[in-house]
Coordinates of C-alpha atoms and ligand atoms in Angstrom, one line a residue:
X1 CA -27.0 18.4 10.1
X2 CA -29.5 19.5 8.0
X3 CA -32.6 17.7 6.0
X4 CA -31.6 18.6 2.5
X5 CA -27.8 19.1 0.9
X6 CA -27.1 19.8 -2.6
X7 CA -24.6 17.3 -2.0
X8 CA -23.8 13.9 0.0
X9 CA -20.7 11.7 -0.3
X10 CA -21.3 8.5 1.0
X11 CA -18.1 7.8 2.5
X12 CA -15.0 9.6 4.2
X13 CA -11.6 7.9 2.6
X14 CA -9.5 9.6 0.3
X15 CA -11.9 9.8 -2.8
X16 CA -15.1 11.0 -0.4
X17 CA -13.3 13.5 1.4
X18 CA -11.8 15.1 -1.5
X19 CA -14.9 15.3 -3.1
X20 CA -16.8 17.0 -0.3
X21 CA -14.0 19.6 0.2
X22 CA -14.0 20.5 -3.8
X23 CA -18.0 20.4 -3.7
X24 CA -17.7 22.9 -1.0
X25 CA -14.9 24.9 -2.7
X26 CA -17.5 25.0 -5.1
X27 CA -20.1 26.5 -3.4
X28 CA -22.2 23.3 -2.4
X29 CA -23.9 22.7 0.6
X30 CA -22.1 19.1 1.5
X31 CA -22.7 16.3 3.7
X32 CA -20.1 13.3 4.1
X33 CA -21.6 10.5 5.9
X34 CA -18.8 8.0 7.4
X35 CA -19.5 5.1 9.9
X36 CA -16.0 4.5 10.4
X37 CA -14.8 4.1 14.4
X38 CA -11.0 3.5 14.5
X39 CA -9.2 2.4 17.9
X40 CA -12.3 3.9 19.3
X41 CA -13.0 7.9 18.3
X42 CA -15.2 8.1 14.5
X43 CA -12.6 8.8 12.0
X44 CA -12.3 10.3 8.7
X45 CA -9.8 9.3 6.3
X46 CA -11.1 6.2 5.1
X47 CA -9.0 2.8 4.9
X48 CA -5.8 4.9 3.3
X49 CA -5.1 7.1 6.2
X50 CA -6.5 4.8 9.3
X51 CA -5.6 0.6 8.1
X52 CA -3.6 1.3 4.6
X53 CA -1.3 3.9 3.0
X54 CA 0.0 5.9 5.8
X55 CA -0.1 3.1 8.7
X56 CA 2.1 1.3 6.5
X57 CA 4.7 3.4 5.3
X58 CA 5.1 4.5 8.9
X59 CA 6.2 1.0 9.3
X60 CA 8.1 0.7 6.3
X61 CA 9.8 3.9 7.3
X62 CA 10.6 2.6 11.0
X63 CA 11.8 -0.6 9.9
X64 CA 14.0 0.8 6.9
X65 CA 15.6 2.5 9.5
X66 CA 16.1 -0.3 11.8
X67 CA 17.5 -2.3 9.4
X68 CA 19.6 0.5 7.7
X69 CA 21.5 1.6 11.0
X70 CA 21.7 -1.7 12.2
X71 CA 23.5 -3.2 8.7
X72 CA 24.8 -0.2 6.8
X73 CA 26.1 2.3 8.9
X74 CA 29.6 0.4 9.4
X75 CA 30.0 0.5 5.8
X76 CA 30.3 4.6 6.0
X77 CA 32.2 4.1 9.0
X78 CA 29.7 4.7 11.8
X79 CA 29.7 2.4 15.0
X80 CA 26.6 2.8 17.3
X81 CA 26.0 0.6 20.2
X82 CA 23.7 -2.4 20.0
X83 CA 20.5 -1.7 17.7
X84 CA 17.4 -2.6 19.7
X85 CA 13.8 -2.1 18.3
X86 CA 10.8 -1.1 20.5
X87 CA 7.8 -2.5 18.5
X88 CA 5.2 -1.3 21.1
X89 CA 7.0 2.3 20.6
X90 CA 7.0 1.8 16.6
X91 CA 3.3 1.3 16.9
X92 CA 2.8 4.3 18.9
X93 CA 4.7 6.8 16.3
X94 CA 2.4 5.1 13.4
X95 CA -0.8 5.8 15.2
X96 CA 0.4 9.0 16.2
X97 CA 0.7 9.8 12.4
X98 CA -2.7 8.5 11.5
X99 CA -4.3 10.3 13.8
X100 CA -3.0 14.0 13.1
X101 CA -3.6 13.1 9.4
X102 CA -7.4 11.6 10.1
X103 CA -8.2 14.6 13.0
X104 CA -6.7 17.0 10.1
X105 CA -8.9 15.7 7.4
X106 CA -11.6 16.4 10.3
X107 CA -10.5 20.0 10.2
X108 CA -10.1 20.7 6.6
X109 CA -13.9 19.3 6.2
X110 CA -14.7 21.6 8.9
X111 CA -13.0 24.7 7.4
X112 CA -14.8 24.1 4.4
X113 CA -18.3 23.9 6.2
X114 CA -18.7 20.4 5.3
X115 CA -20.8 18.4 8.0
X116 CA -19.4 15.5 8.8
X117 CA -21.9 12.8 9.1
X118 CA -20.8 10.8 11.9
X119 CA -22.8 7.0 10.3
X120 CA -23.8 4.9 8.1
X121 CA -25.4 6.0 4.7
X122 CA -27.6 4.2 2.5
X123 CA -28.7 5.4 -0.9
X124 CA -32.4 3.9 -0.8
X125 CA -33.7 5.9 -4.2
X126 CA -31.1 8.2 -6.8
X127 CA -33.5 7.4 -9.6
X128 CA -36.0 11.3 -9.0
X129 CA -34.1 14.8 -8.8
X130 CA -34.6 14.6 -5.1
X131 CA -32.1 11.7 -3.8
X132 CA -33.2 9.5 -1.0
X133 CA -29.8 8.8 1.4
X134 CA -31.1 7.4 5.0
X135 CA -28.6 8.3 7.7
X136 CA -28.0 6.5 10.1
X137 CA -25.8 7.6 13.2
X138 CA -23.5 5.6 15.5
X139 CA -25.8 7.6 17.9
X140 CA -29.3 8.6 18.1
X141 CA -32.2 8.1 15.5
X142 CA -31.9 7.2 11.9
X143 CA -32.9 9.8 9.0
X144 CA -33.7 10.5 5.8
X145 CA -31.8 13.0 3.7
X146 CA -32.3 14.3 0.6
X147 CA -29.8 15.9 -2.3
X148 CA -29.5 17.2 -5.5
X149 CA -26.2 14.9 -6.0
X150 CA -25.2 11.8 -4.3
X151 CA -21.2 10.1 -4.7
X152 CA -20.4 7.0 -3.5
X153 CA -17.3 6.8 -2.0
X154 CA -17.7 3.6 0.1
X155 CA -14.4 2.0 -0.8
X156 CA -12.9 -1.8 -0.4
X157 CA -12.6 -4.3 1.8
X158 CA -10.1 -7.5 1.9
X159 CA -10.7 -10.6 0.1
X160 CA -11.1 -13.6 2.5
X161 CA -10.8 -17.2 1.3
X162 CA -11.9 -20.2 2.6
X163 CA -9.1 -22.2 3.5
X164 CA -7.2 -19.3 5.7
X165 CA -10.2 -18.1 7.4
X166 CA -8.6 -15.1 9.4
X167 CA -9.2 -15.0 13.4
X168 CA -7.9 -11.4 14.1
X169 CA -4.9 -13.2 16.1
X170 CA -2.7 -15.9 14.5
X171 CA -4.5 -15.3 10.4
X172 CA -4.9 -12.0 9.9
X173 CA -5.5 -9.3 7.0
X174 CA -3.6 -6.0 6.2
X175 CA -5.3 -4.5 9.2
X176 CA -4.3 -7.3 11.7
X177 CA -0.8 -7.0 10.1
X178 CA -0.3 -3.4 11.0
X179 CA -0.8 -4.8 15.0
X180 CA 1.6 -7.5 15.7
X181 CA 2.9 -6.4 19.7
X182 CA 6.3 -8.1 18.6
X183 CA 8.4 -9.5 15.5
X184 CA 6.8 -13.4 14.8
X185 CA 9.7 -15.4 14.3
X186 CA 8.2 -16.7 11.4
X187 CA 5.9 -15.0 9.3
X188 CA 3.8 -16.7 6.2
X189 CA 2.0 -14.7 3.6
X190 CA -0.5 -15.4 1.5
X191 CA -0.5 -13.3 -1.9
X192 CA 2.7 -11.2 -3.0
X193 CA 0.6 -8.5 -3.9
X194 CA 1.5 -4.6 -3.2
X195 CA 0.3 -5.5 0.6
X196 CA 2.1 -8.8 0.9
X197 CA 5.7 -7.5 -0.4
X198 CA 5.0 -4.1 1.6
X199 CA 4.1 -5.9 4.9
X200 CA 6.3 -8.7 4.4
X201 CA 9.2 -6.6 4.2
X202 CA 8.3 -4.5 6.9
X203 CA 8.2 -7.7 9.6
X204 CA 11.7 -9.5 7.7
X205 CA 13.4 -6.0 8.1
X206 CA 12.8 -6.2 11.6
X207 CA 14.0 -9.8 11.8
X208 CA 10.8 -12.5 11.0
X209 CA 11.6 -15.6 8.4
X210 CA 9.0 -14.2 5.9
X211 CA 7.5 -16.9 3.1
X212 CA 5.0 -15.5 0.6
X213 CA 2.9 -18.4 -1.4
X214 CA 1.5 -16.9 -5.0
X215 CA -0.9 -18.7 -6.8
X216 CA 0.5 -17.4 -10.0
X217 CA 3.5 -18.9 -12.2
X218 CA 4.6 -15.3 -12.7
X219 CA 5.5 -12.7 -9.8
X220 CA 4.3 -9.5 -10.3
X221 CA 2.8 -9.9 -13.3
X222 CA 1.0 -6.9 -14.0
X223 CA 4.6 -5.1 -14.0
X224 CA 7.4 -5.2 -17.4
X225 CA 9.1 -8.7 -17.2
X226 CA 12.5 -6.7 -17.1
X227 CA 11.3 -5.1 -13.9
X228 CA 10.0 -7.9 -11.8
X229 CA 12.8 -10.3 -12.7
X230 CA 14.6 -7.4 -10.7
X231 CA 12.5 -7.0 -7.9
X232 CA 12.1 -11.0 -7.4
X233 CA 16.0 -11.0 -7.4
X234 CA 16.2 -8.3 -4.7
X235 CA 13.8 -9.1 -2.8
X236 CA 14.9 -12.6 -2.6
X237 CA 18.6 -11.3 -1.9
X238 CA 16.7 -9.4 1.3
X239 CA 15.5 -12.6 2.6
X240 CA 12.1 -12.8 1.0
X241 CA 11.4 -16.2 0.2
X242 CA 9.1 -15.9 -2.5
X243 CA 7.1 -19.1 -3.6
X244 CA 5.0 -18.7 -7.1
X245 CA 3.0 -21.4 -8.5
X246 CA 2.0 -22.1 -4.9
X247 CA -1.4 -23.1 -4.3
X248 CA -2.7 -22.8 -0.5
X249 CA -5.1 -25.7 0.1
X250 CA -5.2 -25.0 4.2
X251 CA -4.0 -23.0 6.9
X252 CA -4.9 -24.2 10.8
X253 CA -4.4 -23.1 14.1
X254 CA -3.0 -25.8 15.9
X255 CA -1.3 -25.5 19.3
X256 CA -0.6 -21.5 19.1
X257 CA 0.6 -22.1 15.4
X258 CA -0.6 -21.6 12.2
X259 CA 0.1 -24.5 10.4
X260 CA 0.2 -23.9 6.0
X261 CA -0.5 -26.8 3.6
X262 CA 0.3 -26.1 -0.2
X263 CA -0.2 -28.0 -3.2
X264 CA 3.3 -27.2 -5.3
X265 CA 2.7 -28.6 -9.1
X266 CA 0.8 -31.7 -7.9
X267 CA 3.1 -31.6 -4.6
X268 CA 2.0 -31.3 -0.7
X269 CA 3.8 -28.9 1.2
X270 CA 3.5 -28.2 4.9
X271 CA 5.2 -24.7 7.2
X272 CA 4.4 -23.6 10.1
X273 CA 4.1 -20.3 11.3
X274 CA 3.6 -17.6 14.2
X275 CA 1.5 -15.5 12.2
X276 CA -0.1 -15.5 8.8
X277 CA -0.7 -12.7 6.8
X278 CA -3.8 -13.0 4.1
X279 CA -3.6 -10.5 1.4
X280 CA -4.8 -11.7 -1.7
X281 CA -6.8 -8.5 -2.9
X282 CA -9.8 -6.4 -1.9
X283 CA -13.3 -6.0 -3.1
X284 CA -15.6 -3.6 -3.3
X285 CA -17.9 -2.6 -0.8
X286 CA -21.4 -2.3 -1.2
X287 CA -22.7 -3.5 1.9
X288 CA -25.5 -1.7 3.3
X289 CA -24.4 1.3 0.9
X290 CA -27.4 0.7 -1.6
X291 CA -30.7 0.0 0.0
X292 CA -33.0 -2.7 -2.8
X293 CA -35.2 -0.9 -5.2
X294 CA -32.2 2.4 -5.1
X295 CA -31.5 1.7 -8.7
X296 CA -27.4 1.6 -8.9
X297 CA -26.6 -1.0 -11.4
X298 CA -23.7 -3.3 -10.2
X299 CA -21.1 -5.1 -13.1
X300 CA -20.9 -8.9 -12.6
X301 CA -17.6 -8.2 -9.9
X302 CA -19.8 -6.5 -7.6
X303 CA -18.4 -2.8 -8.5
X304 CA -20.8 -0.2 -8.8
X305 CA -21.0 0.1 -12.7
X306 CA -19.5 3.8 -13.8
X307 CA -18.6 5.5 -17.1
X308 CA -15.3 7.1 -17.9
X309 CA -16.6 10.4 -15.4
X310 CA -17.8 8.2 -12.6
X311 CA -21.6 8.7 -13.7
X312 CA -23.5 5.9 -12.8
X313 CA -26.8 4.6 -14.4
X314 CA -28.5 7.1 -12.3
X315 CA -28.8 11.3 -13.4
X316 CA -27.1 13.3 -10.7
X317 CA -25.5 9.8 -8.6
X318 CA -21.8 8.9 -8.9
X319 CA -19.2 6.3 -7.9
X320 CA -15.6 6.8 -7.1
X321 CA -12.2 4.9 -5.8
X322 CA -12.4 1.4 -5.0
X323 CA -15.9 1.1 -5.3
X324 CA -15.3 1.0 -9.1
X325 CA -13.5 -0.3 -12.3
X326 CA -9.7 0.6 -12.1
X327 CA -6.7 0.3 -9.9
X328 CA -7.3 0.2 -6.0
X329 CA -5.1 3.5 -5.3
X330 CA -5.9 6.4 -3.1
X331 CA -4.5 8.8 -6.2
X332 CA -6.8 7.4 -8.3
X333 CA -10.2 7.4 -6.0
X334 CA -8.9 11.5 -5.2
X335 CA -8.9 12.3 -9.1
X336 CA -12.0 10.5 -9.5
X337 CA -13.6 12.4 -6.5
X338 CA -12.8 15.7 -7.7
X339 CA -13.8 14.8 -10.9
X340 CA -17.0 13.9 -10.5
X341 CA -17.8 17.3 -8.3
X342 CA -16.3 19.2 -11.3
X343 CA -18.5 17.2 -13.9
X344 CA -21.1 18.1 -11.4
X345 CA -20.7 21.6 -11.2
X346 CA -20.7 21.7 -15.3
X347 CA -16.5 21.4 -16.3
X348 CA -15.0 19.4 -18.4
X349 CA -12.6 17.6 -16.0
X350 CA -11.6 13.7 -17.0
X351 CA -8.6 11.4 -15.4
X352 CA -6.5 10.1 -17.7
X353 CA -6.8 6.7 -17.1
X354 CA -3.8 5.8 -18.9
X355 CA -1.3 7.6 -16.4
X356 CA -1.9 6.9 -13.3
X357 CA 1.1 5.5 -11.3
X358 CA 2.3 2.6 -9.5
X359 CA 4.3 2.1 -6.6
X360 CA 5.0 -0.6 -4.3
X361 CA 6.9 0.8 -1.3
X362 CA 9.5 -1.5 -0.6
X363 CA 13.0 -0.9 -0.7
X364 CA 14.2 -0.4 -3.3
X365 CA 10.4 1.0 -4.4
X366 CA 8.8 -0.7 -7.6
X367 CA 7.1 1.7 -9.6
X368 CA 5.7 2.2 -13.0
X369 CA 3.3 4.5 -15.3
X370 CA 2.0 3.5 -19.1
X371 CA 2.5 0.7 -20.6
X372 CA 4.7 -1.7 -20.3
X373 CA 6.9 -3.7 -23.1
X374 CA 4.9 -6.5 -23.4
X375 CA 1.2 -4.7 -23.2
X376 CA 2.4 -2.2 -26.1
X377 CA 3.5 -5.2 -28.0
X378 CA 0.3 -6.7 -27.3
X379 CA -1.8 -3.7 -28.5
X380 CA 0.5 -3.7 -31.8
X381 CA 2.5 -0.8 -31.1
X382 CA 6.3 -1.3 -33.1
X383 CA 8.3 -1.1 -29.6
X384 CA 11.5 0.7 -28.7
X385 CA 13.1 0.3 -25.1
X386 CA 15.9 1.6 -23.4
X387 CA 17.0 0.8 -20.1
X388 CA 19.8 1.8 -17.5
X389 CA 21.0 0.0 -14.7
X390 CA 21.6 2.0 -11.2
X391 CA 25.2 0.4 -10.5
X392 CA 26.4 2.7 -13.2
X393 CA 24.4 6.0 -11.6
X394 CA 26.6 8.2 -9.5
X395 CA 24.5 9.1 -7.4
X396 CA 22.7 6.1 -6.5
X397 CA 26.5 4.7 -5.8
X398 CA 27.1 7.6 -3.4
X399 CA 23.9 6.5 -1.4
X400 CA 24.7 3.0 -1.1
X401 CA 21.7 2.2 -3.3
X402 CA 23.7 0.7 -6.8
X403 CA 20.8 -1.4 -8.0
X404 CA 17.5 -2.1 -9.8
X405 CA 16.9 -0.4 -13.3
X406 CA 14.9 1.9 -15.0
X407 CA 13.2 1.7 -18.6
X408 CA 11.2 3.7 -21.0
X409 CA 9.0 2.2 -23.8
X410 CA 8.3 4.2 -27.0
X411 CA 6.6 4.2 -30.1
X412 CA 9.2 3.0 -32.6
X413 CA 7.3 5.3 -35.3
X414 CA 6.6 8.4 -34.1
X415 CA 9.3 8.1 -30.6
X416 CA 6.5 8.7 -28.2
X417 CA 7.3 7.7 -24.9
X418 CA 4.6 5.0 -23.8
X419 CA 5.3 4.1 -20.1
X420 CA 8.5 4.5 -17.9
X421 CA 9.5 1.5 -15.2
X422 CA 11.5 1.3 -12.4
X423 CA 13.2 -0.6 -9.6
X424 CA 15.2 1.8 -8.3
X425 CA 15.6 3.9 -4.8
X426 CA 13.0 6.4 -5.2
X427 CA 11.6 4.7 -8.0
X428 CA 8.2 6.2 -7.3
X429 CA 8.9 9.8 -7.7
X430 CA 11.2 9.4 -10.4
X431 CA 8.3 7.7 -12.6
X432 CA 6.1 11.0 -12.3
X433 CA 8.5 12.7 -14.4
X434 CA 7.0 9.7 -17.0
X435 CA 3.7 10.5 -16.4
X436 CA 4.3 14.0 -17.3
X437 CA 6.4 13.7 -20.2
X438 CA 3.5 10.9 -21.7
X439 CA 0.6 13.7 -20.0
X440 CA 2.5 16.3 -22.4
X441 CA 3.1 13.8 -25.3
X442 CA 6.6 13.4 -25.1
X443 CA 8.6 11.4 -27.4
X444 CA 12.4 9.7 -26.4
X445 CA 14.1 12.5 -28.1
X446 CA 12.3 14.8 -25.6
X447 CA 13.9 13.0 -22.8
X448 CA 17.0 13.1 -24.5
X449 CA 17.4 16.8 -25.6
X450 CA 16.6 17.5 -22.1
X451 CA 19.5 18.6 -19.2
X452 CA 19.5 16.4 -15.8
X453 CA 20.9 17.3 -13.2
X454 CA 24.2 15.9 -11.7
X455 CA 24.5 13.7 -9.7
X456 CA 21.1 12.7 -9.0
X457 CA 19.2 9.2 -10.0
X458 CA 17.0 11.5 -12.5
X459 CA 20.0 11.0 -14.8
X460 CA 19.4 7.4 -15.1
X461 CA 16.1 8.3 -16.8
X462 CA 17.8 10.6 -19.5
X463 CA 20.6 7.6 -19.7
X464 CA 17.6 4.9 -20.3
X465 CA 16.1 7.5 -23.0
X466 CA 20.0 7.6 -24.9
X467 CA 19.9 4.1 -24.8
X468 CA 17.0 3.2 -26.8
X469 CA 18.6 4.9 -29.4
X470 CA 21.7 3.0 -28.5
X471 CA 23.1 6.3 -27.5
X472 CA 23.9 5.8 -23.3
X473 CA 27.0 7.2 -22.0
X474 CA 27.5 5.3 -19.1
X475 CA 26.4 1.8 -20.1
Ligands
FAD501 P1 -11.7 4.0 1.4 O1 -10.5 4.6 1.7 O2 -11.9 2.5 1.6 O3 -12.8 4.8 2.2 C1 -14.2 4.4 2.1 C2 -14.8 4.8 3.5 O4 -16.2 4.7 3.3 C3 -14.4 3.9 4.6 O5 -13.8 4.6 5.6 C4 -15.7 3.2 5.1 O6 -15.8 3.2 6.5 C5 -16.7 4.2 4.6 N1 -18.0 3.6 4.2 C6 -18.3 2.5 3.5 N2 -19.6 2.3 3.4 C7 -20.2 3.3 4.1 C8 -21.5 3.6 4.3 N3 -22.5 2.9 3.8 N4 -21.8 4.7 5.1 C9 -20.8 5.5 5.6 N5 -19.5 5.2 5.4 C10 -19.2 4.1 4.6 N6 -3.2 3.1 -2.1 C11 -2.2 3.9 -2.6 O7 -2.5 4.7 -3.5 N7 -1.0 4.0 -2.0 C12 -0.6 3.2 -1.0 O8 0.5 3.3 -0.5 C13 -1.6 2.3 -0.4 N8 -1.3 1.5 0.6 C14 -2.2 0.6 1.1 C15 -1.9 -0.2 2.1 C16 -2.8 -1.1 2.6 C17 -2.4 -2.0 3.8 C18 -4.1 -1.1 2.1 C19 -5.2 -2.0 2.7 C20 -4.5 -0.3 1.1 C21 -3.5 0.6 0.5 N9 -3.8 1.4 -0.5 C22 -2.9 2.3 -1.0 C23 -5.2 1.5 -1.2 C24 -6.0 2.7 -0.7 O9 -6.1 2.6 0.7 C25 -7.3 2.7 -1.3 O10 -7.2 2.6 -2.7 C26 -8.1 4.0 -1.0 O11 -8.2 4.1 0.4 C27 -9.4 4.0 -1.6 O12 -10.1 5.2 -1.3 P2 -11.7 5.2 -1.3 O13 -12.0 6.6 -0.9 O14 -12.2 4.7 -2.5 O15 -12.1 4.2 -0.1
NAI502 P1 -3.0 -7.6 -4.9 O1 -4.0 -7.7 -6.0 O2 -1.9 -6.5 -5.1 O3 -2.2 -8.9 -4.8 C1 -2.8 -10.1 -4.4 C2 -1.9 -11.3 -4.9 O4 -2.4 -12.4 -4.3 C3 -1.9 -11.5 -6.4 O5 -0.5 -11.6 -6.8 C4 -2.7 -12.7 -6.6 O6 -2.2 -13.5 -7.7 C5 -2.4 -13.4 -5.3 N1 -3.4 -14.4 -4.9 C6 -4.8 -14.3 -5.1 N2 -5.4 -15.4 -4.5 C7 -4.4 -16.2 -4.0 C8 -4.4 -17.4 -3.3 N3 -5.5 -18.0 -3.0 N4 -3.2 -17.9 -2.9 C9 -2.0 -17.3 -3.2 N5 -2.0 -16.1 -3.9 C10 -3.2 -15.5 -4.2 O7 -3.8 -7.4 -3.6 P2 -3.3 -7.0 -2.1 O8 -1.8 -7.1 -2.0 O9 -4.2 -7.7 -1.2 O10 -3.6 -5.5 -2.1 C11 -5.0 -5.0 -2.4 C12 -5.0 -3.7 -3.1 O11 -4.6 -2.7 -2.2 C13 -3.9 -3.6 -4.2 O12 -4.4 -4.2 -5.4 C14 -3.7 -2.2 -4.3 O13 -4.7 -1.7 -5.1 C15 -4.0 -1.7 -2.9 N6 -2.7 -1.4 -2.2 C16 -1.9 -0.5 -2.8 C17 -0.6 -0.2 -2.3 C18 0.2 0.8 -2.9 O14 -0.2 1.5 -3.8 N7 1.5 0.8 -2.6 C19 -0.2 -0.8 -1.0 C20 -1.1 -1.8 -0.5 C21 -2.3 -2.1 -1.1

């Protein structure tokens, strides 16, 4: 460690990291400072790789599998003995993956000479030339360290409300859910977010009653309407029993259950469950990130305030990932990070905040990129859509996977492509070829004139592309 860097990223997730190896690349002397200790060794990585992204689709992976050789595999003529599924074993293989991705993150920071602060860090003055960042380590004496630049890369915590305080053992947050030692019989969730479908279909796969309460009227309401109708309909077909308009008004422990009351339109409801999942969004965290008197300005939310290129209110000190405006996504906080390291260094790199992609991993995955129908109606665009169902897609017959849709949106004037949608298998890589037709401008006929290959489920975007012109083969 030394006293002075040209650099310091508060924070060791997936924006931080990425910005302290590209600062590096770039020939800066870089600190990252992260106070994170997970299942006991300090860990890099951030809440992505250790309690979010990869933790969970290692379960969604295991339990997809579970599920798939236990209910499909007689339909293409397989028997295998009785399916069993070691949850203590499961648990193992996901941490086993975390770590080799967090102690790898360790070695790419290393490679790059990047020290690897191994504490907390609090900006306590980014307002001179010389930054103020005190240091202090999950061992020894505390310190003060000063740079040229400082990022903030301190990421997001989970929302807790009131009336389903969590205890780490019956109510629990996306971090508790990663832990259950075995399969609750019944399983409540609060919020069908991204982490209450994901988790909730992990446990159900492996054979929990799952109920997910929404406080909404709508379900998923930040995806197209045609889309979501689709997922609800799926998801409910796997055994999801989605409630929406559901208001939780209490959730107790009471004799080793958690016992749920919800106010339905006007009407009390009472479940009762093993364990209860509360996942009704994060916030940022600021938390002993910004001493008083450091001069970050904060919006009303509590995010630290940023323009377009992560560039606070303070020369030289910028914000990235969930610590600020936009999606919660690990994509996004990476593009962020190394785009404020490039802005740094004197390029001209900005994220296009208009592509960046969703997913929901469930199966089949919900993905999206753009806009969707009803927000290009909204900003006034004239809209054209086309759509294509998977039961008519070769390839997605072949695989046992004949359902969901996927759907483009276009400019009805000028044909450019707007935002592509899809419930689909897959449905997350097949919406970056969206994101690069609307990254290149791309109109409909684009996607039309183009060749797909056969058989794949690619073809069901060229198919959804004919068919806002009314022009689909196979529909
Ligand atoms: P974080 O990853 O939160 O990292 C911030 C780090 O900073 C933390 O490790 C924290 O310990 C450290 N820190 C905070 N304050 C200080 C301080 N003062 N000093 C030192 N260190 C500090 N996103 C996706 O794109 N795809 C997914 O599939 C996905 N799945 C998810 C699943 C779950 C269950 C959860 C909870 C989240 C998921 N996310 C997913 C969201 C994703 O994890 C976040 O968007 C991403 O981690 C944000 O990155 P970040 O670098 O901004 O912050
Ligand atoms: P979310 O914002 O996705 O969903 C929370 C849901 O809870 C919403 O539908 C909301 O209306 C509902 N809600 C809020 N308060 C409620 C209440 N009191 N009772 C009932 N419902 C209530 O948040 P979630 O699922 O917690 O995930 C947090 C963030 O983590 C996501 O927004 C996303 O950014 C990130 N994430 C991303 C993943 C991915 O990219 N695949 C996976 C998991 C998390």
């Amino acid at each position: 460690m030394k006293n002075s860097y040209d650099l310091v990223v508060i924070g060791g997730g997936p924006g931080g990291y990425e910005a302290a190896i590209r600062g590096a690349q770039l020939g800066f002397s870089v600190a990252c400072i992260e106070k994170r200790v997970h299942k006991g060794e300090p860990a890099l990585g951030g809440t992505c790789l250790n309690v979010g992204c990869i933790p969970s689709k290692a379960l969604l992976d295991s339990s997809h599998r579970y599920e798939a050789t236990k209910h499909e595999l007689a339909d293409h003529g397989i028997t295998t003995g009785e399916v069993d599924i070691d949850i203590a074993k499961m648990l193992e293989r996901k941490d086993s993956i975390v770590k080799g991705l967090t102690q790898g993150v360790a070695g790419l920071l290393k490679g790059n000479g990047v020290d690897w602060l191994q504490g907390l860090g609090t900006l306590v003055d980014g307002k001179g030339a010389e930054k103020q960042v005190k240091f202090t380590p999950l061992e020894g004496d505390e310190a003060t360290i000063t740079a040229k630049y400082v990022i903030l890369a301190a990421g997001s915590v989970p929302i807790e409300i009131p009336v389903a305080k969590t205890d780490g053992e019956y109510i629990v947050d996306s971090t508790g859910a990663l832990e259950f030692s075995e399969v609750p019989k019944r399983l409540g969730v609060i919020g069908a977010g991204v982490i209450g479908l994901e988790l909730g279909s992990v446990w159900r796969r492996l054979g929990a009653e799952v109920v997910v309460y929404e406080a909404l009227p709508e379900f998923l309401a930040a995806a197209d309407k045609d889309i979501s109708k689709e997922a609800a309909k799926l998801l409910k077909k796997q055994g999801l029993d989605i409630r929406v308009d559901t208001k939780v008004t209490n959730a107790e422990v009471v004799n080793g259950e958690v016992v749920v009351t919800t106010d339905v339109k006007g009407e009390t409801q009472t479940d009762t469950f093993d364990k209860l999942i509360v996942c009704v969004g994060r916030r940022a965290y600021s938390e002993k990130l910004l001493a008083e008197g450091c001069g970050i300005e904060l919006t009303e939310r509590g995010l630290v305030a940023v323009d377009d290129q992560c560039k606070t209110n303070l020369d030289g000190v910028y914000a990235i990932g969930d610590l600020v405006r936009g999606p919660m996504l690990a994509h996004k906080a990476m593009e962020e990070g190394m785009m404020a390291v490039e802005r740094i260094h004197g390029e001209k790199a900005q994220v296009n905040y208009d592509t960046i992609i969703s997913v929901i991993y469930t199966h089949p995955e919900i993905a999206w990129v753009g806009l969707t129908e009803q927000a290009a109606t909204e900003q006034g665009y004239e809209v054209k859509t086309g759509s294509f169902s998977l039961s008519a897609n070769g390839r997605a017959l072949a695989q046992g996977e004949g359902v969901g849709l996927i759907k483009v949106v276009a400019d009805a004037k000028t044909d450019r492509l707007l935002g592509m949608h899809a419930v689909c298998v897959g449905a997350g890589d097949i919406v970056h070829q969206g994101m690069i037709a609307m990254e290149f401008v791309s109109s409909i006929e684009d996607l039309q004139l183009m060749t797909f290959a056969h058989p794949t489920v690619s073809e069901a975007v060229h198919e959804a592309a004919l068919s806002a012109d009314g022009r689909a083969i196979h529909a």
